[in-house]
PDB file of C-alpha atoms in Angstrom:
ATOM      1  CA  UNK A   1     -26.372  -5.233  21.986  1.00 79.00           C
ATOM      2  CA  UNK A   2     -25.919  -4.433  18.082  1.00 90.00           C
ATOM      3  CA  UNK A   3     -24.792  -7.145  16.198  1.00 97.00           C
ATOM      4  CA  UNK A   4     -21.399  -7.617  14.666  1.00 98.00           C
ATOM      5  CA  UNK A   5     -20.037  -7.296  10.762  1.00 98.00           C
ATOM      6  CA  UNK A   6     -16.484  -8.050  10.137  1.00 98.00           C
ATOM      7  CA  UNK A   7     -15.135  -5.943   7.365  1.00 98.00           C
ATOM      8  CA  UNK A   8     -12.707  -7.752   5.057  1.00 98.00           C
ATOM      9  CA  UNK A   9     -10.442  -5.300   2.590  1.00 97.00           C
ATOM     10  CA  UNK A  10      -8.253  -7.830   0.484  1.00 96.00           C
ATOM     11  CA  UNK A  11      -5.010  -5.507   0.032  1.00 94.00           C
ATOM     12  CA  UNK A  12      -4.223  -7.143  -2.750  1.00 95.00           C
ATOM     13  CA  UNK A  13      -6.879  -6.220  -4.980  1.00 96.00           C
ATOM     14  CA  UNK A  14      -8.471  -2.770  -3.582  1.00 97.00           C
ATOM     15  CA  UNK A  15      -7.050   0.205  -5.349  1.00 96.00           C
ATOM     16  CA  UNK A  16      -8.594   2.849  -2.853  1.00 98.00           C
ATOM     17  CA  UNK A  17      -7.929   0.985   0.570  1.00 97.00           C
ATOM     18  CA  UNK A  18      -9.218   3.913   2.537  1.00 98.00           C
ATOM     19  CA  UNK A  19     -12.176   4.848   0.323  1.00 98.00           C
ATOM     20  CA  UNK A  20     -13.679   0.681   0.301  1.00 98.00           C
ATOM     21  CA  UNK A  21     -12.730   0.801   4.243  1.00 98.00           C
ATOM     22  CA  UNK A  22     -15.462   3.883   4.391  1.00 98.00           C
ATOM     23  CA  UNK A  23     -17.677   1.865   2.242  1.00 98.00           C
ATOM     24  CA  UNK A  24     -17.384  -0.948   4.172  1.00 98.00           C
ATOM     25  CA  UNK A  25     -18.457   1.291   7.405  1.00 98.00           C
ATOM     26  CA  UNK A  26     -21.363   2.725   6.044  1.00 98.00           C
ATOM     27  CA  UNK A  27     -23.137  -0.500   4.568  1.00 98.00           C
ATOM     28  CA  UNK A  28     -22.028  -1.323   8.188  1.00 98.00           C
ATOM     29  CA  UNK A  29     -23.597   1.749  10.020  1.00 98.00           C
ATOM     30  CA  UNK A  30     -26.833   1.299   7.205  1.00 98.00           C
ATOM     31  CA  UNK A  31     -27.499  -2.265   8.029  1.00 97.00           C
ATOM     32  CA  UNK A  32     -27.284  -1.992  12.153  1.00 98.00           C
ATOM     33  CA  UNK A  33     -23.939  -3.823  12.255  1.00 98.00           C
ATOM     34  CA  UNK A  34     -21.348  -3.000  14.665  1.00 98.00           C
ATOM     35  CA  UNK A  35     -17.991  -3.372  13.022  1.00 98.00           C
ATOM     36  CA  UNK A  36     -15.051  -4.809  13.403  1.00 98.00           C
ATOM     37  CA  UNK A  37     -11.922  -5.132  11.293  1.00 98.00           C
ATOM     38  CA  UNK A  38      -9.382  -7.949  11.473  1.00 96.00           C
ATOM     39  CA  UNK A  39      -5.917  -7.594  13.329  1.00 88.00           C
ATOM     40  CA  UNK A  40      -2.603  -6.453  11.115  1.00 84.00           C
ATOM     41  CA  UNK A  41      -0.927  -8.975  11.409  1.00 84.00           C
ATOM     42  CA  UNK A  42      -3.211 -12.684  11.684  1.00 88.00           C
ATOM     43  CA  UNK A  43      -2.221 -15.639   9.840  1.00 91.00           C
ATOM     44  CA  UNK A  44      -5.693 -17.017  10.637  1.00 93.00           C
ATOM     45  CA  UNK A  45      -7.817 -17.371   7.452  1.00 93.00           C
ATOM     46  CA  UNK A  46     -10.783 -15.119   7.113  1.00 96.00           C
ATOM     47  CA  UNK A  47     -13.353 -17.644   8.543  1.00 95.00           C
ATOM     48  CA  UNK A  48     -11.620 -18.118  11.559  1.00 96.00           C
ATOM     49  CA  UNK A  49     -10.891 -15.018  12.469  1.00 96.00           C
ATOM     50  CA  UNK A  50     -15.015 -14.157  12.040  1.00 97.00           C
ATOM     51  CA  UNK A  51     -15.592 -17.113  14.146  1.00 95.00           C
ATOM     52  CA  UNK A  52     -13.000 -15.846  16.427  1.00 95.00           C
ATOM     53  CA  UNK A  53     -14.483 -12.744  16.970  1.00 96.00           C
ATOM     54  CA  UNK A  54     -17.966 -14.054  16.645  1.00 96.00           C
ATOM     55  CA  UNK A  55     -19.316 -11.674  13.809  1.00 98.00           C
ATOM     56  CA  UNK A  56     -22.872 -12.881  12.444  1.00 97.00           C
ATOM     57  CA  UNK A  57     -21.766 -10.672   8.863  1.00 98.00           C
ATOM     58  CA  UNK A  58     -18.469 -10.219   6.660  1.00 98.00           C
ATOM     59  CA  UNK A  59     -18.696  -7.110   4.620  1.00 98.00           C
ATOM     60  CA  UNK A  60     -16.627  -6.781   1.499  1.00 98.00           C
ATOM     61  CA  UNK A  61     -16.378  -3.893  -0.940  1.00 98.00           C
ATOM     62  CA  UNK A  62     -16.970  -6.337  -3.544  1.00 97.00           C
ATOM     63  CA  UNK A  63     -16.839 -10.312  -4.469  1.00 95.00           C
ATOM     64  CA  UNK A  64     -13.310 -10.164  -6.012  1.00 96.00           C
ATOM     65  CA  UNK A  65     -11.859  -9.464  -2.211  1.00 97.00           C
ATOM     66  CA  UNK A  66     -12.398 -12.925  -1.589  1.00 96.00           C
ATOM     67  CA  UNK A  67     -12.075 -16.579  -3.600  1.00 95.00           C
ATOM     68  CA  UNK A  68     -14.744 -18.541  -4.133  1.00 94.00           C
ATOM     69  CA  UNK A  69     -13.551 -21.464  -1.367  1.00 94.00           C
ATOM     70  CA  UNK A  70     -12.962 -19.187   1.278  1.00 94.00           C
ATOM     71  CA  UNK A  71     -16.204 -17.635   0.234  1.00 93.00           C
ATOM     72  CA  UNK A  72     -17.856 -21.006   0.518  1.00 92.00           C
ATOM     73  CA  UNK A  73     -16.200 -21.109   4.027  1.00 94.00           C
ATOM     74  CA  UNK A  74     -17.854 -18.210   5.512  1.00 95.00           C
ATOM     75  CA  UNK A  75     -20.904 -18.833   4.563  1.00 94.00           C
ATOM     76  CA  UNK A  76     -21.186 -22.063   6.304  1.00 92.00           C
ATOM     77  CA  UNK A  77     -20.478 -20.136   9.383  1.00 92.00           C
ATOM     78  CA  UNK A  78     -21.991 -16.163   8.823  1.00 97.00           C
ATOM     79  CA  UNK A  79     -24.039 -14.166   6.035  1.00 97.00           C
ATOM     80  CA  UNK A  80     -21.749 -12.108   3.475  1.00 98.00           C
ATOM     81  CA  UNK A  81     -22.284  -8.490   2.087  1.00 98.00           C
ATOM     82  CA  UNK A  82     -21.120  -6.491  -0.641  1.00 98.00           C
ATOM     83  CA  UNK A  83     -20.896  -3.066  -1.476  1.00 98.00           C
ATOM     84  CA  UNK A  84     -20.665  -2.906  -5.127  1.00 97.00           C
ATOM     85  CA  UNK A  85     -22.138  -4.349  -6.105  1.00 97.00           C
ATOM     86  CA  UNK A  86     -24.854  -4.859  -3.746  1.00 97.00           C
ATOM     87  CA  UNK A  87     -25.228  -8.407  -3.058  1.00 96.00           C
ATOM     88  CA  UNK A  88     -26.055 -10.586  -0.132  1.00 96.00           C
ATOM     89  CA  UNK A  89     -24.763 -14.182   0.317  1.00 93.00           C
ATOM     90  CA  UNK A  90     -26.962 -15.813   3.148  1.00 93.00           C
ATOM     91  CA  UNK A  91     -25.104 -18.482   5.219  1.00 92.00           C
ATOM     92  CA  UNK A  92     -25.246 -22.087   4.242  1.00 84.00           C
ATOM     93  CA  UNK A  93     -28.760 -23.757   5.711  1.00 75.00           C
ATOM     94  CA  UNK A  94     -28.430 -27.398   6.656  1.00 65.00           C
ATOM     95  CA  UNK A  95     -30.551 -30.048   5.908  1.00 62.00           C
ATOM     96  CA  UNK A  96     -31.608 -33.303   6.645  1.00 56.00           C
ATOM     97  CA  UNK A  97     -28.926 -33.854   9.906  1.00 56.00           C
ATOM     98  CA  UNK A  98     -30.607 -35.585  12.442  1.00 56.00           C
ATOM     99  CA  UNK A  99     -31.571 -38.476   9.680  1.00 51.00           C
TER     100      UNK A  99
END
């Protein structure tokens, strides 16, 4: 079974919706990732709809499609990828818990 990426397009800020949705796809496709996108119309925030659908990756076009808390949320659950520019965010490790 291939693992799973959740692609994350914030609306708000992409000016070529269909052209970072291909992007997204073939950083996707390159890395081994099946993807998923998230439903139309979810309130949930973007961490819990990657928990929801159990995704081990979010892949963005780039950093701006995301703040820097809800950033910081994800990756205390999954790994994050970018496009462009190409950058990896590896998920929170934790330390020190059974002390």
């Amino acid at each position: 079974m291939w693992p799973t990426a959740f692609g994350w397009i914030d609306f708000e800020v992409s000016t070529a919706p269909d052209w970072d949705a291909a992007q997204v796809e073939r950083l996707a496709r390159r890395l081994g990732y099946r993807l998923v996108w998230p439903q139309e119309c979810s309130v949930l925030s973007v961490a819990d709809q990657v928990r929801g659908v159990g995704a081990d990756v979010v892949i963005l076009p780039s950093p701006y499609h995301l703040g820097p808390l809800e950033l910081n949320r994800l990756m205390g659950a999954v790994d994050v990828e970018t496009v462009l520019p190409r950058l990896s965010f590896a998920q929170w490790a934790v330390y020190g818990l059974g002390r």
